[in-house]
Amino acid sequence: MTTYVRGAMASLFIAFALTATSYRVLALSANADCETFQRWFARQPGSQLILSTANDFYKNSVRPRKLDTVLDYSAFPLSHDQASWYKAMKHYRSNFGNGRCLAGFYDSAHKMAVLYSQYGTASDLTVTTVSSAPAGLPIHPAPDRTRNGVRLGMTLEQVTAIDGPGTLYSNGRYRRITYNQDFKASSTSEGGAKTKTAVDVTAYLGFLFVSGKLVAIDVGGGV
């Protein structure tokens, strides 16, 4: 009996050790895939517009003539999980925070990619021209314009005629125009006495130009 119990415990320990090892291998593999995809994105024009590289620019930017976005992007975190564009993406995972890294798909007909990046309670949706896409990225038609009609390939003058003068920056070969779209939202508590609380939401819009033509669009924000 004692031998049987010891044997069962040993088998259980081995199974647990193998499961833990497999999980670590998968986690390391996911992190590596995430980092590889991030390095690829860093070489694409649209990476110049995302929150992690342009935070100060957005914060100090002027407002657009009319609020603008791409698809149905919202600055609220985790609000896109059921969106068709989100489901069409390949999702790269990480072993940090909420486990989300980057997601995207590739429009091979127009050499464009749509990337969704998330950092805690903030995110970016980026439409960018690319020279090539990583193997395995889903092929899917990509939007080439904003809700207000700003379209890839436009000039700076055409963009500002639609969304307003914006705040302009030059960085070597890039020209970037950004807009602050911050707003306040109300949050209602559940159960018992209902109270409304004002929530400050960061929201922004950015356009990137190379050789006088619009090559990337970004909308982003969070709470």
Tab-separated table of C-alpha atoms in Angstrom:
chain	number	residue	atom	x	y	z
A	1	MET	CA	0.000	0.000	0.000
A	2	THR	CA	2.771	2.396	0.962
A	3	THR	CA	4.650	1.584	-2.242
A	4	TYR	CA	1.506	2.214	-4.284
A	5	VAL	CA	0.898	5.619	-2.666
A	6	ARG	CA	4.520	6.618	-3.113
A	7	GLY	CA	4.377	5.557	-6.762
A	8	ALA	CA	1.171	7.536	-7.324
A	9	MET	CA	2.656	10.620	-5.663
A	10	ALA	CA	5.803	10.312	-7.742
A	11	SER	CA	3.746	10.052	-10.933
A	12	LEU	CA	1.691	13.082	-9.899
A	13	PHE	CA	4.850	15.093	-9.179
A	14	ILE	CA	6.341	14.154	-12.558
A	15	ALA	CA	3.096	15.097	-14.353
A	16	PHE	CA	3.013	18.458	-12.538
A	17	ALA	CA	6.671	19.115	-13.336
A	18	LEU	CA	6.113	18.308	-17.022
A	19	THR	CA	3.030	20.553	-17.152
A	20	ALA	CA	4.910	23.418	-15.470
A	21	THR	CA	7.836	22.957	-17.861
A	22	SER	CA	5.498	22.919	-20.861
A	23	TYR	CA	3.820	26.112	-19.628
A	24	ARG	CA	7.195	27.829	-19.207
A	25	VAL	CA	8.236	26.752	-22.705
A	26	LEU	CA	4.968	28.058	-24.159
A	27	ALA	CA	5.299	31.328	-22.217
A	28	LEU	CA	8.869	31.826	-23.407
A	29	SER	CA	7.801	31.010	-26.969
A	30	ALA	CA	4.902	33.506	-26.763
A	31	ASN	CA	7.216	36.212	-25.425
A	32	ALA	CA	9.708	35.547	-28.217
A	33	ASP	CA	6.964	35.747	-30.880
A	34	CYS	CA	5.672	38.968	-29.325
A	35	GLU	CA	9.132	40.538	-29.256
A	36	THR	CA	9.855	39.480	-32.847
A	37	PHE	CA	6.590	41.031	-34.035
A	38	GLN	CA	7.272	44.206	-32.033
A	39	ARG	CA	10.691	44.525	-33.696
A	40	TRP	CA	9.041	44.160	-37.112
A	41	PHE	CA	6.453	46.819	-36.252
A	42	ALA	CA	9.183	49.188	-35.012
A	43	ARG	CA	10.572	49.230	-38.580
A	44	GLN	CA	7.227	50.253	-40.105
A	45	PRO	CA	6.151	53.908	-40.538
A	46	GLY	CA	3.089	53.578	-38.292
A	47	SER	CA	5.226	52.835	-35.233
A	48	GLN	CA	6.154	56.541	-35.217
A	49	LEU	CA	2.584	57.376	-34.174
A	50	ILE	CA	1.832	54.984	-31.325
A	51	LEU	CA	1.368	56.101	-27.737
A	52	SER	CA	4.717	54.793	-26.502
A	53	THR	CA	6.628	57.026	-28.936
A	54	ALA	CA	4.323	60.043	-29.321
A	55	ASN	CA	2.688	60.552	-25.910
A	56	ASP	CA	3.920	64.115	-25.345
A	57	PHE	CA	2.990	65.156	-28.869
A	58	TYR	CA	-0.607	63.998	-28.444
A	59	LYS	CA	-0.970	65.547	-24.990
A	60	ASN	CA	0.044	68.962	-26.291
A	61	SER	CA	-1.823	68.799	-29.605
A	62	VAL	CA	-4.824	70.864	-30.673
A	63	ARG	CA	-8.268	69.374	-31.259
A	64	PRO	CA	-9.515	68.325	-34.712
A	65	ARG	CA	-12.270	70.222	-36.459
A	66	LYS	CA	-14.492	67.170	-35.898
A	67	LEU	CA	-13.720	64.021	-33.901
A	68	ASP	CA	-12.293	61.293	-36.131
A	69	THR	CA	-11.460	57.594	-35.893
A	70	VAL	CA	-10.760	54.441	-37.939
A	71	LEU	CA	-13.407	51.703	-38.190
A	72	ASP	CA	-15.268	51.680	-34.843
A	73	TYR	CA	-12.195	52.144	-32.661
A	74	SER	CA	-12.936	53.438	-29.165
A	75	ALA	CA	-10.456	54.665	-26.562
A	76	PHE	CA	-12.044	52.442	-23.904
A	77	PRO	CA	-9.808	49.415	-23.162
A	78	LEU	CA	-11.004	45.893	-24.005
A	79	SER	CA	-13.970	47.306	-25.939
A	80	HIS	CA	-13.060	45.703	-29.271
A	81	ASP	CA	-12.909	42.005	-28.469
A	82	GLN	CA	-16.119	41.311	-30.401
A	83	ALA	CA	-15.341	43.615	-33.338
A	84	SER	CA	-14.970	41.876	-36.701
A	85	TRP	CA	-11.606	43.540	-37.374
A	86	TYR	CA	-10.272	42.376	-33.997
A	87	LYS	CA	-11.382	38.793	-34.653
A	88	ALA	CA	-9.707	38.857	-38.082
A	89	MET	CA	-6.301	39.584	-36.530
A	90	LYS	CA	-3.571	37.235	-35.425
A	91	HIS	CA	-2.968	37.888	-31.728
A	92	TYR	CA	0.518	37.757	-30.276
A	93	ARG	CA	0.638	37.134	-26.545
A	94	SER	CA	3.125	37.910	-23.808
A	95	ASN	CA	3.696	36.650	-20.287
A	96	PHE	CA	3.402	40.114	-18.783
A	97	GLY	CA	0.504	42.219	-17.488
A	98	ASN	CA	-2.778	41.183	-19.067
A	99	GLY	CA	-0.982	38.948	-21.569
A	100	ARG	CA	-1.817	41.115	-24.580
A	101	CYS	CA	0.915	42.210	-26.949
A	102	LEU	CA	0.202	43.084	-30.571
A	103	ALA	CA	-2.399	41.904	-33.048
A	104	GLY	CA	-2.733	42.506	-36.760
A	105	PHE	CA	-3.583	41.525	-40.296
A	106	TYR	CA	-2.080	42.320	-43.685
A	107	ASP	CA	-3.713	43.634	-46.859
A	108	SER	CA	-1.434	42.097	-49.472
A	109	ALA	CA	-3.241	43.774	-52.377
A	110	HIS	CA	-2.381	47.248	-51.084
A	111	LYS	CA	0.716	46.466	-48.957
A	112	MET	CA	-0.935	47.784	-45.793
A	113	ALA	CA	-1.181	46.401	-42.290
A	114	VAL	CA	-3.626	47.105	-39.481
A	115	LEU	CA	-2.077	46.715	-36.023
A	116	TYR	CA	-3.730	46.791	-32.617
A	117	SER	CA	-1.365	47.345	-29.704
A	118	GLN	CA	-2.364	47.433	-26.054
A	119	TYR	CA	-0.605	48.565	-22.898
A	120	GLY	CA	-2.707	48.044	-19.770
A	121	THR	CA	-5.697	50.363	-20.110
A	122	ALA	CA	-4.499	52.152	-23.267
A	123	SER	CA	-4.277	51.035	-26.883
A	124	ASP	CA	-3.577	52.069	-30.475
A	125	LEU	CA	-5.156	51.075	-33.768
A	126	THR	CA	-2.676	51.778	-36.557
A	127	VAL	CA	-3.081	51.601	-40.330
A	128	THR	CA	0.314	51.693	-42.000
A	129	THR	CA	1.948	51.006	-45.322
A	130	VAL	CA	4.566	48.250	-45.058
A	131	SER	CA	7.241	46.828	-47.335
A	132	SER	CA	6.519	43.257	-46.252
A	133	ALA	CA	4.652	41.369	-43.523
A	134	PRO	CA	5.745	38.530	-41.222
A	135	ALA	CA	4.857	35.014	-42.325
A	136	GLY	CA	1.596	33.860	-40.788
A	137	LEU	CA	-0.064	37.279	-40.534
A	138	PRO	CA	-3.663	36.850	-41.825
A	139	ILE	CA	-4.514	38.347	-45.217
A	140	HIS	CA	-7.502	40.654	-44.845
A	141	PRO	CA	-8.759	43.856	-46.536
A	142	ALA	CA	-7.631	46.951	-44.615
A	143	PRO	CA	-9.335	50.333	-44.317
A	144	ASP	CA	-7.342	53.087	-45.984
A	145	ARG	CA	-9.214	56.048	-44.502
A	146	THR	CA	-10.744	57.553	-41.387
A	147	ARG	CA	-14.436	58.142	-40.669
A	148	ASN	CA	-14.058	61.761	-41.790
A	149	GLY	CA	-12.492	60.726	-45.100
A	150	VAL	CA	-8.761	61.238	-44.525
A	151	ARG	CA	-7.153	58.686	-46.869
A	152	LEU	CA	-3.664	57.196	-47.233
A	153	GLY	CA	-1.786	58.930	-50.047
A	154	MET	CA	-3.219	62.381	-49.290
A	155	THR	CA	-1.041	65.440	-48.841
A	156	LEU	CA	-0.739	67.385	-45.594
A	157	GLU	CA	-2.908	70.141	-47.049
A	158	GLN	CA	-5.668	67.686	-47.942
A	159	VAL	CA	-5.616	66.170	-44.452
A	160	THR	CA	-5.776	69.519	-42.648
A	161	ALA	CA	-8.616	70.622	-44.932
A	162	ILE	CA	-10.641	67.734	-43.423
A	163	ASP	CA	-9.540	67.486	-39.781
A	164	GLY	CA	-8.180	70.976	-39.157
A	165	PRO	CA	-4.689	72.437	-38.740
A	166	GLY	CA	-3.547	69.989	-36.051
A	167	THR	CA	-0.109	70.201	-34.447
A	168	LEU	CA	2.762	69.592	-36.854
A	169	TYR	CA	6.183	68.032	-36.117
A	170	SER	CA	9.089	67.164	-38.386
A	171	ASN	CA	11.538	64.378	-37.592
A	172	GLY	CA	14.083	63.796	-40.326
A	173	ARG	CA	12.287	62.120	-43.212
A	174	TYR	CA	8.945	62.071	-41.379
A	175	ARG	CA	6.325	64.780	-40.909
A	176	ARG	CA	3.692	64.093	-38.284
A	177	ILE	CA	0.441	65.891	-37.540
A	178	THR	CA	-1.421	65.073	-34.323
A	179	TYR	CA	-4.705	65.896	-32.622
A	180	ASN	CA	-5.948	65.697	-29.037
A	181	GLN	CA	-9.426	64.097	-28.799
A	182	ASP	CA	-9.693	63.757	-24.987
A	183	PHE	CA	-13.197	63.581	-23.525
A	184	LYS	CA	-15.049	62.884	-20.302
A	185	ALA	CA	-17.329	59.878	-19.820
A	186	SER	CA	-19.671	59.014	-16.979
A	187	SER	CA	-19.351	55.791	-15.016
A	188	THR	CA	-22.382	54.467	-13.091
A	189	SER	CA	-21.895	52.181	-10.088
A	190	GLU	CA	-23.904	48.950	-9.871
A	191	GLY	CA	-26.151	47.837	-7.021
A	192	GLY	CA	-27.511	49.888	-4.135
A	193	ALA	CA	-27.529	53.624	-4.625
A	194	LYS	CA	-26.437	54.488	-8.153
A	195	THR	CA	-23.859	57.236	-8.469
A	196	LYS	CA	-22.283	58.752	-11.541
A	197	THR	CA	-18.579	59.481	-11.690
A	198	ALA	CA	-16.823	61.489	-14.399
A	199	VAL	CA	-14.001	59.573	-16.071
A	200	ASP	CA	-11.251	61.354	-18.009
A	201	VAL	CA	-10.536	59.501	-21.245
A	202	THR	CA	-7.363	60.128	-23.229
A	203	ALA	CA	-7.994	59.987	-26.977
A	204	TYR	CA	-5.818	61.047	-29.876
A	205	LEU	CA	-5.354	60.953	-33.633
A	206	GLY	CA	-2.171	61.038	-35.684
A	207	PHE	CA	-1.031	61.084	-39.316
A	208	LEU	CA	2.446	60.405	-40.712
A	209	PHE	CA	3.798	61.689	-44.021
A	210	VAL	CA	6.809	60.561	-46.067
A	211	SER	CA	7.827	62.464	-49.203
A	212	GLY	CA	4.685	64.563	-48.870
A	213	LYS	CA	2.238	61.622	-48.822
A	214	LEU	CA	0.228	60.152	-45.943
A	215	VAL	CA	1.624	56.674	-45.148
A	216	ALA	CA	0.157	55.903	-41.704
A	217	ILE	CA	-2.878	56.710	-39.562
A	218	ASP	CA	-3.240	56.090	-35.831
A	219	VAL	CA	-6.077	56.409	-33.337
A	220	GLY	CA	-5.573	55.582	-29.695
A	221	GLY	CA	-6.202	56.320	-26.078
A	222	GLY	CA	-7.350	54.897	-22.786
A	223	VAL	CA	-8.315	55.651	-19.216
